[in-house]
Coordinates of C-alpha atoms in Angstrom, one line a residue:
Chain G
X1 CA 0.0 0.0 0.0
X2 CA 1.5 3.6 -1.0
X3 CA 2.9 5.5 2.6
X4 CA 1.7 8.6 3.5
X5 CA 4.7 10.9 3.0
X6 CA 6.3 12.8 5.9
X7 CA 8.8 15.5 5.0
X8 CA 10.3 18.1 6.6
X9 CA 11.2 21.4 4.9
X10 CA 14.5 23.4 5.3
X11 CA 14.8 27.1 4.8
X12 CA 18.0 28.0 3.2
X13 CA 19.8 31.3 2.7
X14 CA 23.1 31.5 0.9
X15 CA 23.8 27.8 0.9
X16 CA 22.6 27.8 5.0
X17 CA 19.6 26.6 6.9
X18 CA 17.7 29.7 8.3
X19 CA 15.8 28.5 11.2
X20 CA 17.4 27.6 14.4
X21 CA 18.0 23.5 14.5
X22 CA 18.1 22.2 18.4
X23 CA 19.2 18.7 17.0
X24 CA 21.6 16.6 19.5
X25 CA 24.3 15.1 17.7
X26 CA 24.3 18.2 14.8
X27 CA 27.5 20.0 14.6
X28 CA 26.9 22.4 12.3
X29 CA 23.6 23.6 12.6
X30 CA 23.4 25.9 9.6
X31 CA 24.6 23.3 7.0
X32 CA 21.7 21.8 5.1
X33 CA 23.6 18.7 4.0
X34 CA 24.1 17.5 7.4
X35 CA 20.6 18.4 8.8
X36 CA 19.2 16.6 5.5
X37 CA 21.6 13.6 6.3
X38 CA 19.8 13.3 9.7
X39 CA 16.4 13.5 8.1
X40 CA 17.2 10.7 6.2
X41 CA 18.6 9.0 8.3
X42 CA 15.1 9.5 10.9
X43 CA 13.3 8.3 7.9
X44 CA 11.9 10.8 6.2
X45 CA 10.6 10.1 2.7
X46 CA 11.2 13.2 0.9
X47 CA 13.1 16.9 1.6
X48 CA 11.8 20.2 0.8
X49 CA 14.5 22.9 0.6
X50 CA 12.9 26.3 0.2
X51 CA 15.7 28.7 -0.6
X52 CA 14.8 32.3 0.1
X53 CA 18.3 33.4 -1.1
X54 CA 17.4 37.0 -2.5
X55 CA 21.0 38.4 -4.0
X56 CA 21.4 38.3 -7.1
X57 CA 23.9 35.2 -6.6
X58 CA 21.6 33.4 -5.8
X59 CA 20.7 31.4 -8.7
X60 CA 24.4 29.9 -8.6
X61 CA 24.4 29.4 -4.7
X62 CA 21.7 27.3 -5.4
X63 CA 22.5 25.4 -8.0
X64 CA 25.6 24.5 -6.4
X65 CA 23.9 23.1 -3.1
X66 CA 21.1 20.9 -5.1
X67 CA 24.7 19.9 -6.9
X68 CA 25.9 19.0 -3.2
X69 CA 22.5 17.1 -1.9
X70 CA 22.0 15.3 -4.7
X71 CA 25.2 13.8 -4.0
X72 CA 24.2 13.0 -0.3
X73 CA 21.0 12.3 -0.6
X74 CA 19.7 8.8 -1.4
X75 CA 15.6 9.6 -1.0
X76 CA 13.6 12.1 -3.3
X77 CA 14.3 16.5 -2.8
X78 CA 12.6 19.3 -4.3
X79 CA 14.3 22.6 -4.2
X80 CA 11.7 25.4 -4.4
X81 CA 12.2 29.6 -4.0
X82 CA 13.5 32.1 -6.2
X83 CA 12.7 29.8 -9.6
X84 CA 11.7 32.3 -11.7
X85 CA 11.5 31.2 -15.1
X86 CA 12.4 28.1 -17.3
X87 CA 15.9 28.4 -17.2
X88 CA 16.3 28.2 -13.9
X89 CA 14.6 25.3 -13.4
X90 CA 16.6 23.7 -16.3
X91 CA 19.6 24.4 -14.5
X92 CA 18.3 22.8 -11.0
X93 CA 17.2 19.3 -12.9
X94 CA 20.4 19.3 -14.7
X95 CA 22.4 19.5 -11.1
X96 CA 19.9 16.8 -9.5
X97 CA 16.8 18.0 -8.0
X98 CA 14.2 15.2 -8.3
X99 CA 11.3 18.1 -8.9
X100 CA 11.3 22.0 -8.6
X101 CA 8.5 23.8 -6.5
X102 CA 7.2 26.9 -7.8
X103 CA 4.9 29.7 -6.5
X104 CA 4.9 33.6 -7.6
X105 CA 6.5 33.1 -11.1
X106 CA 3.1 30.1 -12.2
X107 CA 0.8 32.7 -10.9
X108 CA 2.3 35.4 -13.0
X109 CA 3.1 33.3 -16.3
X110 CA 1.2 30.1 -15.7
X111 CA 2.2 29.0 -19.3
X112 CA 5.4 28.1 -17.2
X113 CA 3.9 25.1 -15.6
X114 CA 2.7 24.0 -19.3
X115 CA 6.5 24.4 -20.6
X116 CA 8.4 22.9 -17.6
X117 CA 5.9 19.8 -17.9
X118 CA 6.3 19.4 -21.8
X119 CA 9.7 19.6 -21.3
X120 CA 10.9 17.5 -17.6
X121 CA 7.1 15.4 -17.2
X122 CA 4.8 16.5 -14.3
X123 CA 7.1 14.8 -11.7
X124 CA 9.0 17.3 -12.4
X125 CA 6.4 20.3 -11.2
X126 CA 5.0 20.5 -8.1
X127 CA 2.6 24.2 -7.7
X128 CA 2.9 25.4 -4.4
X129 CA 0.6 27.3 -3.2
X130 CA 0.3 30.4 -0.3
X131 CA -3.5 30.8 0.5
X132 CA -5.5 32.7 3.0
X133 CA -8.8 32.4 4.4
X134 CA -11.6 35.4 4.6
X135 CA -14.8 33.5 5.4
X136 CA -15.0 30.6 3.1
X137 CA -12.9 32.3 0.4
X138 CA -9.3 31.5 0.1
X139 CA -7.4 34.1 -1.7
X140 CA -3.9 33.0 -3.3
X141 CA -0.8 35.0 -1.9
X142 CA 2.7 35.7 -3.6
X143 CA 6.1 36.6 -2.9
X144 CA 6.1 34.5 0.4
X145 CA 2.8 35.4 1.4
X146 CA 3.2 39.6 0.8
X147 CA 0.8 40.6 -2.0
X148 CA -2.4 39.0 -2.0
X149 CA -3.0 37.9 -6.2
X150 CA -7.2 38.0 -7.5
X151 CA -6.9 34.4 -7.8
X152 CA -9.0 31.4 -5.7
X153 CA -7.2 28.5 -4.2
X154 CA -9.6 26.2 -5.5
X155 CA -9.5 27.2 -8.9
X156 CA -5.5 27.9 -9.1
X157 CA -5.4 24.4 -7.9
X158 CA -7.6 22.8 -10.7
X159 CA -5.6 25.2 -13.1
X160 CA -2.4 23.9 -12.0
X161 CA -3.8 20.4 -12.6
X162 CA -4.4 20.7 -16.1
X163 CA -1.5 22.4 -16.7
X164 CA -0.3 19.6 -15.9
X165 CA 1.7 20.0 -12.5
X166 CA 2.3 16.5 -11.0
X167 CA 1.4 18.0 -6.9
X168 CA 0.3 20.8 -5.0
X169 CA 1.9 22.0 -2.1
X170 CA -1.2 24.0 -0.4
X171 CA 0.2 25.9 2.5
X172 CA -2.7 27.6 4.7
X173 CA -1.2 31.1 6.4
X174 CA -3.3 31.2 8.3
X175 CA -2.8 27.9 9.9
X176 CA 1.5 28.6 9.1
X177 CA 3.7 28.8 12.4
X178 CA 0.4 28.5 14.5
X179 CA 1.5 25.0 15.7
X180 CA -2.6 24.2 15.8
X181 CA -2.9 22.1 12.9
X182 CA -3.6 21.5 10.1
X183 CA -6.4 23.2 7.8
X184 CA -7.6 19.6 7.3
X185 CA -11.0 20.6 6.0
X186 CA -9.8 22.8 3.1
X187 CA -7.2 20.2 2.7
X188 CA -10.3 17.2 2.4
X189 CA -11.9 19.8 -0.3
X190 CA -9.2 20.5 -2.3
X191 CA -8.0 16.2 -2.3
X192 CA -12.0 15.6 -3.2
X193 CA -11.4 18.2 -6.1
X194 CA -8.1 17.1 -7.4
X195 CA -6.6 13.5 -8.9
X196 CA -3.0 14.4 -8.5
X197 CA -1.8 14.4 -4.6
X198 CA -1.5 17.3 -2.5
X199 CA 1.3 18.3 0.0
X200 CA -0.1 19.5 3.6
X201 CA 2.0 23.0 4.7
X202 CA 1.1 24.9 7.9
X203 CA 0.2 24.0 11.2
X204 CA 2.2 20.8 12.5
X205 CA 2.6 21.2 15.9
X206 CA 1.6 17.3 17.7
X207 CA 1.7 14.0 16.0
X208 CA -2.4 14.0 16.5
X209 CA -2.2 16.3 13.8
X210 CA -0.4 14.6 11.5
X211 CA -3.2 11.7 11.7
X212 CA -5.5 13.9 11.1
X213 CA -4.4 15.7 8.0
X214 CA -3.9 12.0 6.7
X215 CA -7.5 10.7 7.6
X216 CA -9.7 13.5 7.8
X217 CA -7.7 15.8 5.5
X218 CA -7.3 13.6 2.9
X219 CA -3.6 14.6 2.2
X220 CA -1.1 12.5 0.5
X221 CA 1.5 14.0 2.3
X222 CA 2.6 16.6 5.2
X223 CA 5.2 18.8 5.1
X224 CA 6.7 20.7 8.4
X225 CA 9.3 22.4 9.5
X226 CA 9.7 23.6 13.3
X227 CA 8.2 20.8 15.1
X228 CA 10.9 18.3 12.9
X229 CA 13.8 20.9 14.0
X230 CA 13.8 21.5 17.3
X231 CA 13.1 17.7 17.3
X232 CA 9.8 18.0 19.3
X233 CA 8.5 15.4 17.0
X234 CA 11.1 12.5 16.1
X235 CA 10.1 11.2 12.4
X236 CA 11.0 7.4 13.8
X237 CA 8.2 8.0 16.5
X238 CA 5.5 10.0 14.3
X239 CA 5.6 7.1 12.3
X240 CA 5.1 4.3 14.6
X241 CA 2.4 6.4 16.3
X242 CA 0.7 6.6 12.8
X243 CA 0.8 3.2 12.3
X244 CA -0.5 2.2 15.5
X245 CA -3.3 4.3 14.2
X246 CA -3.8 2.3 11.0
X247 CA -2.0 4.9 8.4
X248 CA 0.6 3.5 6.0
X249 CA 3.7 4.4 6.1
X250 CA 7.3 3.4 5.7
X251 CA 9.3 2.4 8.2
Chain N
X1 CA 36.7 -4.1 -10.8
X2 CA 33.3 -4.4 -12.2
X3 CA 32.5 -2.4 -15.8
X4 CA 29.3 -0.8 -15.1
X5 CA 28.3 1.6 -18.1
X6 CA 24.9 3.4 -18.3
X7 CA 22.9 4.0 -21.1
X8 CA 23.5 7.7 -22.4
X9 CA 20.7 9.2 -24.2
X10 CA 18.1 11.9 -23.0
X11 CA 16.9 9.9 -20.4
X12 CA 16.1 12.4 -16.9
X13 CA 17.6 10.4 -14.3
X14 CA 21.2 9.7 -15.2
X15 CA 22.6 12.0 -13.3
X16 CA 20.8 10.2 -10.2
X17 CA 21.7 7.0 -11.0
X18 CA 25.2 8.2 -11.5
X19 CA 25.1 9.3 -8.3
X20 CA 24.1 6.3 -6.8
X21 CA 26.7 4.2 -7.9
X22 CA 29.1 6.8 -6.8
X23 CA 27.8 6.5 -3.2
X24 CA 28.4 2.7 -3.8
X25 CA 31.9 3.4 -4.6
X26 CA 31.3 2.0 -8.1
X27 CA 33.4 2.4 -11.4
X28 CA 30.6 3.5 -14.1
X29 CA 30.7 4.8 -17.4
X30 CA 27.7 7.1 -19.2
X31 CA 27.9 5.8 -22.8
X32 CA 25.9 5.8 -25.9
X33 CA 29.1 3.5 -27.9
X34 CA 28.0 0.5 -28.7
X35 CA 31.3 -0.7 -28.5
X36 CA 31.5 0.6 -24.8
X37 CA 28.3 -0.9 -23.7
X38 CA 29.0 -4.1 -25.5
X39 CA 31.9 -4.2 -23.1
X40 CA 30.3 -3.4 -20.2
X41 CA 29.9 -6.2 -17.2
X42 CA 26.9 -5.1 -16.5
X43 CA 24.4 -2.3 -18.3
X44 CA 22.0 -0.1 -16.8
X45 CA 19.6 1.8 -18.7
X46 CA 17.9 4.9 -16.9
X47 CA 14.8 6.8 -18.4
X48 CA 12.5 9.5 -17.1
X49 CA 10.5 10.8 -20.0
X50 CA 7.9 10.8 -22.3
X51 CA 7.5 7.3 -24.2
X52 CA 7.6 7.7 -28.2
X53 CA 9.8 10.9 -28.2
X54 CA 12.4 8.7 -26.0
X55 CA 12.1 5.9 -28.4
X56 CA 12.8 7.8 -31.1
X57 CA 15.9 9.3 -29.3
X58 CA 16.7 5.6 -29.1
X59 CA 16.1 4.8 -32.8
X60 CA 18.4 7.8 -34.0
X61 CA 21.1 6.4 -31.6
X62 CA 20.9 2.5 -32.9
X63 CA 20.1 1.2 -29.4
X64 CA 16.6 0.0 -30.4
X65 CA 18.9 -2.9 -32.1
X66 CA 21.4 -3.1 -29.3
X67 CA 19.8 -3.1 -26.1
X68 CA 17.7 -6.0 -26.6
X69 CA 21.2 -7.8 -28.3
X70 CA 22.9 -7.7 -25.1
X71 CA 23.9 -10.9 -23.2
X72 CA 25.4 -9.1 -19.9
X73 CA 22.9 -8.5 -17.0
X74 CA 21.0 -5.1 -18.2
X75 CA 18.7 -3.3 -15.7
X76 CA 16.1 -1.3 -17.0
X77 CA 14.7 1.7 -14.9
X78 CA 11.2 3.0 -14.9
X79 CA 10.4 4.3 -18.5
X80 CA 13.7 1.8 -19.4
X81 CA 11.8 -1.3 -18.1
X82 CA 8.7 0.4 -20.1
X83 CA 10.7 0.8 -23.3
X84 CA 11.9 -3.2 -22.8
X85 CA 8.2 -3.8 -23.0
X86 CA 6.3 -4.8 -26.4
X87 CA 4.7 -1.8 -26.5
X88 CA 3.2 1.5 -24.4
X89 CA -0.2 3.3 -24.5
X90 CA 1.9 6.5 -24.0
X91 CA 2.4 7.5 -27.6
X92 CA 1.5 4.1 -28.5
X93 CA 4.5 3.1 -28.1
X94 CA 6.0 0.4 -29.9
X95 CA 8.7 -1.0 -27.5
X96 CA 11.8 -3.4 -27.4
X97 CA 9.7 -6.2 -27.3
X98 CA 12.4 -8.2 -24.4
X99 CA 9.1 -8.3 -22.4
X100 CA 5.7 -9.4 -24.0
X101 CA 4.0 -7.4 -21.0
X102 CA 2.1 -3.9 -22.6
X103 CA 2.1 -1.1 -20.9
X104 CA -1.1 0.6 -20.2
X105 CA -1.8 4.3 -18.6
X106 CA -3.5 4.0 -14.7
X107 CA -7.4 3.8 -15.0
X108 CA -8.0 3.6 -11.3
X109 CA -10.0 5.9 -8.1
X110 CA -6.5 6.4 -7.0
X111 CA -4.6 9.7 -7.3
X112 CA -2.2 9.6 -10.5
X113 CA 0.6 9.9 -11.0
X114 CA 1.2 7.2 -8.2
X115 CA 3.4 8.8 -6.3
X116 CA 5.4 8.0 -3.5
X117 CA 6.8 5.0 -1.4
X118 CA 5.4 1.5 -1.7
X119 CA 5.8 -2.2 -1.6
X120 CA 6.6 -5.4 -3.6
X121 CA 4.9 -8.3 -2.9
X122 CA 7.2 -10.9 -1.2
X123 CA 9.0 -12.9 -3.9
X124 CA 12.4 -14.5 -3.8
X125 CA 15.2 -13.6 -6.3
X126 CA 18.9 -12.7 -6.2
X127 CA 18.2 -8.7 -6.4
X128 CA 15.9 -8.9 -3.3
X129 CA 18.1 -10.7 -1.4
X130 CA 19.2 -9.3 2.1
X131 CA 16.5 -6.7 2.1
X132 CA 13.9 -6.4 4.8
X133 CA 10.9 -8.0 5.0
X134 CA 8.5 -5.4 3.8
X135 CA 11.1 -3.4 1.4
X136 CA 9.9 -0.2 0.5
X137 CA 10.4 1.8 -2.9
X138 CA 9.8 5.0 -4.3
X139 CA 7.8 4.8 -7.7
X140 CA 6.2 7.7 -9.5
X141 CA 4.8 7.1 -12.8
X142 CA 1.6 7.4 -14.5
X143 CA 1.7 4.4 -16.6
X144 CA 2.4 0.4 -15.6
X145 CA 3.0 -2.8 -17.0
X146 CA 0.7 -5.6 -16.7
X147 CA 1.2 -8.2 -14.8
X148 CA 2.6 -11.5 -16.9
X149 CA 5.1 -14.1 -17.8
X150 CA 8.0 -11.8 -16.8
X151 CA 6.6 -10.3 -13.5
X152 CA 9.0 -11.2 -10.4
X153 CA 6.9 -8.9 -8.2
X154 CA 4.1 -6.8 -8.2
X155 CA 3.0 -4.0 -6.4
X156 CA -0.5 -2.9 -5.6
X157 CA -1.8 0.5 -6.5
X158 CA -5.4 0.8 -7.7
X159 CA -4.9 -2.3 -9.7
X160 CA -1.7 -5.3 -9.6
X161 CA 1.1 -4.3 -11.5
X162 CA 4.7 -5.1 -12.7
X163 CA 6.8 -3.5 -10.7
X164 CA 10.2 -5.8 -11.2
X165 CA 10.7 -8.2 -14.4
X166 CA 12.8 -10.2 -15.6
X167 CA 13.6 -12.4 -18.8
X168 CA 17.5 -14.0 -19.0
X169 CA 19.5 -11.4 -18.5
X170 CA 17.4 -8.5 -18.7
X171 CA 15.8 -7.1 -15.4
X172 CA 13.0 -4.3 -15.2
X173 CA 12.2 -2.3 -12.3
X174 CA 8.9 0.1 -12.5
X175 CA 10.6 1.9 -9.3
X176 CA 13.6 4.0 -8.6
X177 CA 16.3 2.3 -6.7
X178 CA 18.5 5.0 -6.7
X179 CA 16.1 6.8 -5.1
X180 CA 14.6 4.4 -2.6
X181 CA 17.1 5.2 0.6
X182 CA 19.1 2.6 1.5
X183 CA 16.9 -0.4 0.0
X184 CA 17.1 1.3 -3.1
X185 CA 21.0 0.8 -2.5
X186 CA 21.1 -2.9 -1.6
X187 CA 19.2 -3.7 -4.5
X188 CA 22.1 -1.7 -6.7
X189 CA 24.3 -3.5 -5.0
X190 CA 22.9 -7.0 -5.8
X191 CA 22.6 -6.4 -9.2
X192 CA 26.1 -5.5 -9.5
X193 CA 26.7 -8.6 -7.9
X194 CA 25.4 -10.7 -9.9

């Protein structure tokens, strides 16, 4: 039976982790090829790194560290932030990333998402997508969550799909750094709506939530970040607590 | 020292199964020289792609003839093992024909493409050897062979399907093992080993 996916998300600026790891055992704390080591190690089943690099260096800082994990890393990554057209995705596929994440630069030139999939398959593609909620209406953010855009979640997402995008990485800011779960109704919706899987972002803060984003929400996989780095949830014991709990997954 | 060559052509994943043999410490070559893979101990041949157009890559590069000519161990990965099928709904598809199973594009309630970790059903063979019990692997795809003659094992998503076959010397796998963690690893390992 396919495993529900757990994967933690690193933030990454100029070839560093951003957040504050509290990991025993780490000794460099800022360097995302050891943290990602550990994840594997823990058993996660997939790495996001967002890099939020902003110089205009960027674009080779990055390319060099997906050089550097795909290396190291023996399990599925996505590298997400910053990809702002075709070419820079090109460039991250041809030094190892598994799939690119991209946000802003689909909602401005969606066409992207058709040209990236033509080109690399929708494995390749995953959307993400920043929403928030006013009432029952959830408005799509970009640039990390700063300028709300006129589109709906809902119908970016179905968009996205026939584009052709192979996931959706739906992250609820209102539910983002909360720590109070997931958005797992919203999540249900949008998995009822949609026959490629979705990501869960936003919210992790006790393993409880994690089961529920998988039964009630629907989701095919949950992403976190905190709760995985200051080790407040250990992936081995998430995962045997799910499975007590009758959800597959890989251990 | 072992002569592991892979398959060069415009297949998406050669860089990652490069990769994994270099975490294995492996000798490997990325070669389209028929004389080079002819050589070759062993022959691996990577795809992530679209079916016809990476057949037709194939055609202009004289491997359609090679590959299934081979008499060392060749291991076919995802859209590989597809190609070393008879023939593929994608494109429709006509393939290598080392395999008589078709390959046919998921019809199921399930979410496509499948996506994700999952596992064989128990069989015995010489690649699965010294893995655990309940070996897990990471597949995405949105098409899959049938079950048949050549199926070692098969996997269960939606519907049963061929997720590792085999015919002489010429092994499939629908997943990725160079993806799959350290199971994806041993399995590597075994087939250089053989």
């Amino acid at each position: 039976m396919l495993a529900k996916r757990i994967i933690p998300c690193l933030d990454i600026r100029e070839g560093r982790t951003v957040k504050g790891v509290n990991f025993v055992g780490i000794r460099d704390a800022g360097d995302p090829i050891e943290l990602a080591c550990r994840y594997v190690e823990e058993g996660a089943d997939e790495l996001v790194f967002l890099d939020i690099t902003a110089s205009h260096e960027g674009r080779k800082t990055r390319v060099d560290l997906v050089k550097l994990i795909a290396k190291e890393i023996n399990i599925p990554f996505t590298i997400g932030g910053g990809i702002n057209d075709y070419r820079d995705a090109e460039l991250l596929l041809a030094a190892g990333a598994d799939k690119i994440c991209i946000n802003s630069a689909a909602v401005k030139n969606p066409v992207l998402i058709n040209q990236l999939v033509n080109a690399y398959g929708s494995q390749f593609v995953v959307l993400a997508i920043d929403a928030s909620a006013s009432g029952n209406d959830w408005q799509v953010y970009i640039h990390g969550g700063r300028i709300k855009h006129t589109k709906n979640l809902f119908e970016w997402a179905l968009e996205g799909q026939d584009r052709g995008c192979g996931e959706i990485l739906f992250t609820s800011m209102n539910h983002d750094g909360t720590k109070g779960g997931y958005v797992c109704d919203t999540l249900r919706k949008l998995s009822d709506l949609l026959h490629i899987p979705i990501i869960a972002s936003g919210g992790a803060g006790t393993m409880d939530h994690f089961l529920e984003v998988f039964k009630w929400g629907k989701s095919d996989a949950a992403l976190a970040a905190s709760v995985f780095h200051y080790g407040e949830i250990p992936i081995p014991q998430l995962k045997l607590f799910l499975r007590k709990n009758n959800v597959s997954v890989r251990i | 020292m072992e002569n592991i060559v892979i398959i060069k052509y415009n297949a998406g994943n050669i860089g990652s199964v490069a990769n994994a043999l270099k975490r294995l410490d492996v000798n490997y070559k990325i070669s389209a020289d028929p004389d080079v893979i002819g050589k070759a101990d062993k022959v691996i041949f990577p795809g992530v792609g679209e079916a016809s157009s990476t057949m037709k890559n194939l055609r202009e590069r004289g491997l359609d003839v090679l590959i299934p000519r081979l008499r060392q161990p060749v291991l076919g990965i995802c859209l590989g093992m597809q190609l070393m099928c008879a023939w593929s709904e994608e494109g429709d598809t006509r393939g290598l024909g080392i395999f008589k199973e078709r390959v046919y594009k998921f019809r199921i309630n399930e979410k496509v493409p499948h996506m994700g970790w999952n596992t064989l059903m128990p069989s015995t063979d010489p690649l699965l050897t010294d893995l655990p019990e309940q070996a897990w692997f990471y597949f995405v795809h949105s098409f899959y062979a049938e079950s048949g003659e050549s199926t070692v094992a098969s996997c269960e998503y939606g519907i049963s399907f061929g997720a590792y076959l085999k015919k002489d010397n010429f092994y499939g796998v629908q997943f990725h093992p160079e993806k799959s963690g350290k199971t994806g690893s041993k399995f590597i390992q075994n087939f250089i080993a053989l």
